[in-house]
Amino acid sequence: MRTKTQWILPVLFAAALTLLLQHFIGSIAWAGLLAVITWPLHQRMLRRGWPPLASATFMLVLLLVSFVGPSVLLFHTLSSELASLQRLLISFNQTGVPVPAWLSGLPLVAEPAVTWWLEHLSVPGGLNALVRTTLGDFMPHLTDTARVWGSTILANALYLFLTLLTLFVLYLHGAAVMHYIDGAGQRLAPVQYAKLRRVLPLSVRGTALGLGSIAILEGIVLGVAYWIAGAPAPVLLGVITGYLALIPGGAPLSFTMVSLLLFGQGNSAEALGLFTWGAVELFLVDKFIRPKLIGKRVNLPFLAVLFGLLGGVSTLGVIGLFVGPLMMAILFGWLRDSTPAAPLVLTPVATNTSSDTERVR
């Protein structure tokens, strides 16, 4: 009974602290994940003689370039493709858009669809009138959406700043932070914490390696497939596919939409070929490559990785891509090994006690 009452105050404090930091838990979690993923490179730079401040700054700049670089390429390609699309729309507005051949073959709705197309899109200036009418109907909704997006962008910018700031501090004082975390973990779960402490970095780094490698691979392979099939803007579509491939189900959605676009343009053979190749490539990636990259460090089976990814992203969003495989790794670690792990030996961290005392005073 005394042991149970001793847990009441820590649990209440943890709940109150979670409530206090509920809007910033995501920033702290992302900073911790990025620190775990990139910590070996940071340690290697420190061993080569880099000062901690210089190494932390370099790591932060490297991460920013890694994320901003593809985005700059995407926006540059997008601006070029939008310019081409604008010229195409101007040409269609001046001459009218001819009725596509596949529209006449639709069952049940072919006749009214062709009639509507002839009245609104085939006449010169019809596309401009249709756009004006549509924008007029949706303008109140677009205004409300723009306001929501504006506040969302500002909030995400704040969260990004806090994530980078927390990551910078973790690079500088990571050893001290882990010393305190290890001490708390040993007190709360003396038997299980050592195993959790060893599984966490392996699972997180394996997930990051698997997701990043697969995203780059699928972006390149499907981008080449888009170019061979004759899809418009294959580079842009390949970059978008790479981004979407980070999320389970993103790559199938991407090549399916491109296949429908090709089918709508009358290229049915190219659309079927692209969809077939995408399905085969996705099966190979999800069956052999992704589980091997993500699960090989902690020896997770295919279904464990798959359900960990799907369950994590459906429950926690993008950060669930890391939490799901981690929980599966912990589960299978406990199932495979019933013997308790060796206790974790804590190394003392050199701190200036007198200066800390003076600051407290």
JSON list of N, CA, C and O in Angstrom, two decimals, residues 116-140:
[
{"chain": "A", "resi": 116, "resn": "TRP", "atom": "N", "xyz": [-22.60, 19.36, -71.97]},
{"chain": "A", "resi": 116, "resn": "TRP", "atom": "CA", "xyz": [-22.06, 20.37, -71.05]},
{"chain": "A", "resi": 116, "resn": "TRP", "atom": "C", "xyz": [-20.70, 20.84, -71.51]},
{"chain": "A", "resi": 116, "resn": "TRP", "atom": "O", "xyz": [-20.38, 22.04, -71.44]},
{"chain": "A", "resi": 117, "resn": "TRP", "atom": "N", "xyz": [-19.86, 19.93, -71.99]},
{"chain": "A", "resi": 117, "resn": "TRP", "atom": "CA", "xyz": [-18.53, 20.29, -72.45]},
{"chain": "A", "resi": 117, "resn": "TRP", "atom": "C", "xyz": [-18.62, 21.23, -73.66]},
{"chain": "A", "resi": 117, "resn": "TRP", "atom": "O", "xyz": [-17.87, 22.21, -73.76]},
{"chain": "A", "resi": 118, "resn": "LEU", "atom": "N", "xyz": [-19.51, 20.94, -74.59]},
{"chain": "A", "resi": 118, "resn": "LEU", "atom": "CA", "xyz": [-19.65, 21.78, -75.78]},
{"chain": "A", "resi": 118, "resn": "LEU", "atom": "C", "xyz": [-20.14, 23.18, -75.42]},
{"chain": "A", "resi": 118, "resn": "LEU", "atom": "O", "xyz": [-19.75, 24.17, -76.05]},
{"chain": "A", "resi": 119, "resn": "GLU", "atom": "N", "xyz": [-20.99, 23.29, -74.41]},
{"chain": "A", "resi": 119, "resn": "GLU", "atom": "CA", "xyz": [-21.54, 24.59, -74.01]},
{"chain": "A", "resi": 119, "resn": "GLU", "atom": "C", "xyz": [-20.55, 25.43, -73.21]},
{"chain": "A", "resi": 119, "resn": "GLU", "atom": "O", "xyz": [-20.58, 26.67, -73.31]},
{"chain": "A", "resi": 120, "resn": "HIS", "atom": "N", "xyz": [-19.69, 24.80, -72.43]},
{"chain": "A", "resi": 120, "resn": "HIS", "atom": "CA", "xyz": [-18.86, 25.55, -71.50]},
{"chain": "A", "resi": 120, "resn": "HIS", "atom": "C", "xyz": [-17.38, 25.59, -71.86]},
{"chain": "A", "resi": 120, "resn": "HIS", "atom": "O", "xyz": [-16.70, 26.59, -71.58]},
{"chain": "A", "resi": 121, "resn": "LEU", "atom": "N", "xyz": [-16.84, 24.54, -72.47]},
{"chain": "A", "resi": 121, "resn": "LEU", "atom": "CA", "xyz": [-15.40, 24.47, -72.67]},
{"chain": "A", "resi": 121, "resn": "LEU", "atom": "C", "xyz": [-14.97, 24.53, -74.13]},
{"chain": "A", "resi": 121, "resn": "LEU", "atom": "O", "xyz": [-13.86, 24.95, -74.42]},
{"chain": "A", "resi": 122, "resn": "SER", "atom": "N", "xyz": [-15.83, 24.10, -75.03]},
{"chain": "A", "resi": 122, "resn": "SER", "atom": "CA", "xyz": [-15.42, 24.07, -76.44]},
{"chain": "A", "resi": 122, "resn": "SER", "atom": "C", "xyz": [-15.46, 25.45, -77.10]},
{"chain": "A", "resi": 122, "resn": "SER", "atom": "O", "xyz": [-14.81, 25.68, -78.12]},
{"chain": "A", "resi": 123, "resn": "VAL", "atom": "N", "xyz": [-16.22, 26.38, -76.54]},
{"chain": "A", "resi": 123, "resn": "VAL", "atom": "CA", "xyz": [-16.33, 27.72, -77.13]},
{"chain": "A", "resi": 123, "resn": "VAL", "atom": "C", "xyz": [-15.16, 28.59, -76.67]},
{"chain": "A", "resi": 123, "resn": "VAL", "atom": "O", "xyz": [-14.65, 28.42, -75.55]},
{"chain": "A", "resi": 124, "resn": "PRO", "atom": "N", "xyz": [-14.67, 29.51, -77.49]},
{"chain": "A", "resi": 124, "resn": "PRO", "atom": "CA", "xyz": [-13.60, 30.41, -77.06]},
{"chain": "A", "resi": 124, "resn": "PRO", "atom": "C", "xyz": [-14.04, 31.26, -75.87]},
{"chain": "A", "resi": 124, "resn": "PRO", "atom": "O", "xyz": [-15.14, 31.82, -75.85]},
{"chain": "A", "resi": 125, "resn": "GLY", "atom": "N", "xyz": [-13.20, 31.39, -74.88]},
{"chain": "A", "resi": 125, "resn": "GLY", "atom": "CA", "xyz": [-13.51, 32.15, -73.68]},
{"chain": "A", "resi": 125, "resn": "GLY", "atom": "C", "xyz": [-14.34, 31.39, -72.66]},
{"chain": "A", "resi": 125, "resn": "GLY", "atom": "O", "xyz": [-14.60, 31.91, -71.57]},
{"chain": "A", "resi": 126, "resn": "GLY", "atom": "N", "xyz": [-14.74, 30.17, -72.98]},
{"chain": "A", "resi": 126, "resn": "GLY", "atom": "CA", "xyz": [-15.56, 29.41, -72.05]},
{"chain": "A", "resi": 126, "resn": "GLY", "atom": "C", "xyz": [-14.81, 28.98, -70.80]},
{"chain": "A", "resi": 126, "resn": "GLY", "atom": "O", "xyz": [-15.36, 28.95, -69.70]},
{"chain": "A", "resi": 127, "resn": "LEU", "atom": "N", "xyz": [-13.53, 28.66, -70.95]},
{"chain": "A", "resi": 127, "resn": "LEU", "atom": "CA", "xyz": [-12.74, 28.26, -69.79]},
{"chain": "A", "resi": 127, "resn": "LEU", "atom": "C", "xyz": [-12.60, 29.39, -68.79]},
{"chain": "A", "resi": 127, "resn": "LEU", "atom": "O", "xyz": [-12.71, 29.20, -67.57]},
{"chain": "A", "resi": 128, "resn": "ASN", "atom": "N", "xyz": [-12.38, 30.61, -69.29]},
{"chain": "A", "resi": 128, "resn": "ASN", "atom": "CA", "xyz": [-12.25, 31.78, -68.41]},
{"chain": "A", "resi": 128, "resn": "ASN", "atom": "C", "xyz": [-13.56, 32.04, -67.67]},
{"chain": "A", "resi": 128, "resn": "ASN", "atom": "O", "xyz": [-13.57, 32.31, -66.46]},
{"chain": "A", "resi": 129, "resn": "ALA", "atom": "N", "xyz": [-14.69, 31.93, -68.38]},
{"chain": "A", "resi": 129, "resn": "ALA", "atom": "CA", "xyz": [-15.99, 32.16, -67.74]},
{"chain": "A", "resi": 129, "resn": "ALA", "atom": "C", "xyz": [-16.27, 31.10, -66.68]},
{"chain": "A", "resi": 129, "resn": "ALA", "atom": "O", "xyz": [-16.80, 31.39, -65.60]},
{"chain": "A", "resi": 130, "resn": "LEU", "atom": "N", "xyz": [-15.91, 29.85, -66.97]},
{"chain": "A", "resi": 130, "resn": "LEU", "atom": "CA", "xyz": [-16.13, 28.78, -66.00]},
{"chain": "A", "resi": 130, "resn": "LEU", "atom": "C", "xyz": [-15.30, 28.99, -64.74]},
{"chain": "A", "resi": 130, "resn": "LEU", "atom": "O", "xyz": [-15.78, 28.79, -63.63]},
{"chain": "A", "resi": 131, "resn": "VAL", "atom": "N", "xyz": [-14.04, 29.42, -64.93]},
{"chain": "A", "resi": 131, "resn": "VAL", "atom": "CA", "xyz": [-13.18, 29.66, -63.77]},
{"chain": "A", "resi": 131, "resn": "VAL", "atom": "C", "xyz": [-13.72, 30.80, -62.92]},
{"chain": "A", "resi": 131, "resn": "VAL", "atom": "O", "xyz": [-13.75, 30.74, -61.69]},
{"chain": "A", "resi": 132, "resn": "ARG", "atom": "N", "xyz": [-14.17, 31.87, -63.56]},
{"chain": "A", "resi": 132, "resn": "ARG", "atom": "CA", "xyz": [-14.72, 33.01, -62.81]},
{"chain": "A", "resi": 132, "resn": "ARG", "atom": "C", "xyz": [-15.97, 32.60, -62.03]},
{"chain": "A", "resi": 132, "resn": "ARG", "atom": "O", "xyz": [-16.15, 32.98, -60.88]},
{"chain": "A", "resi": 133, "resn": "THR", "atom": "N", "xyz": [-16.83, 31.84, -62.66]},
{"chain": "A", "resi": 133, "resn": "THR", "atom": "CA", "xyz": [-18.05, 31.41, -61.98]},
{"chain": "A", "resi": 133, "resn": "THR", "atom": "C", "xyz": [-17.72, 30.50, -60.79]},
{"chain": "A", "resi": 133, "resn": "THR", "atom": "O", "xyz": [-18.29, 30.64, -59.70]},
{"chain": "A", "resi": 134, "resn": "THR", "atom": "N", "xyz": [-16.78, 29.58, -61.00]},
{"chain": "A", "resi": 134, "resn": "THR", "atom": "CA", "xyz": [-16.41, 28.66, -59.92]},
{"chain": "A", "resi": 134, "resn": "THR", "atom": "C", "xyz": [-15.75, 29.40, -58.76]},
{"chain": "A", "resi": 134, "resn": "THR", "atom": "O", "xyz": [-16.05, 29.15, -57.59]},
{"chain": "A", "resi": 135, "resn": "LEU", "atom": "N", "xyz": [-14.84, 30.34, -59.06]},
{"chain": "A", "resi": 135, "resn": "LEU", "atom": "CA", "xyz": [-14.20, 31.11, -58.01]},
{"chain": "A", "resi": 135, "resn": "LEU", "atom": "C", "xyz": [-15.19, 31.98, -57.26]},
{"chain": "A", "resi": 135, "resn": "LEU", "atom": "O", "xyz": [-15.08, 32.17, -56.05]},
{"chain": "A", "resi": 136, "resn": "GLY", "atom": "N", "xyz": [-16.17, 32.51, -57.99]},
{"chain": "A", "resi": 136, "resn": "GLY", "atom": "CA", "xyz": [-17.19, 33.31, -57.31]},
{"chain": "A", "resi": 136, "resn": "GLY", "atom": "C", "xyz": [-18.01, 32.50, -56.33]},
{"chain": "A", "resi": 136, "resn": "GLY", "atom": "O", "xyz": [-18.37, 32.98, -55.25]},
{"chain": "A", "resi": 137, "resn": "ASP", "atom": "N", "xyz": [-18.29, 31.25, -56.68]},
{"chain": "A", "resi": 137, "resn": "ASP", "atom": "CA", "xyz": [-19.06, 30.39, -55.77]},
{"chain": "A", "resi": 137, "resn": "ASP", "atom": "C", "xyz": [-18.24, 29.96, -54.55]},
{"chain": "A", "resi": 137, "resn": "ASP", "atom": "O", "xyz": [-18.78, 29.84, -53.45]},
{"chain": "A", "resi": 138, "resn": "PHE", "atom": "N", "xyz": [-16.93, 29.75, -54.77]},
{"chain": "A", "resi": 138, "resn": "PHE", "atom": "CA", "xyz": [-16.10, 29.22, -53.69]},
{"chain": "A", "resi": 138, "resn": "PHE", "atom": "C", "xyz": [-15.29, 30.29, -52.97]},
{"chain": "A", "resi": 138, "resn": "PHE", "atom": "O", "xyz": [-14.52, 29.97, -52.06]},
{"chain": "A", "resi": 139, "resn": "MET", "atom": "N", "xyz": [-15.43, 31.56, -53.35]},
{"chain": "A", "resi": 139, "resn": "MET", "atom": "CA", "xyz": [-14.60, 32.59, -52.74]},
{"chain": "A", "resi": 139, "resn": "MET", "atom": "C", "xyz": [-14.79, 32.70, -51.23]},
{"chain": "A", "resi": 139, "resn": "MET", "atom": "O", "xyz": [-13.79, 32.83, -50.49]},
{"chain": "A", "resi": 140, "resn": "PRO", "atom": "N", "xyz": [-16.01, 32.68, -50.68]},
{"chain": "A", "resi": 140, "resn": "PRO", "atom": "CA", "xyz": [-16.11, 32.71, -49.21]},
{"chain": "A", "resi": 140, "resn": "PRO", "atom": "C", "xyz": [-15.40, 31.56, -48.53]},
{"chain": "A", "resi": 140, "resn": "PRO", "atom": "O", "xyz": [-14.74, 31.74, -47.51]}
]
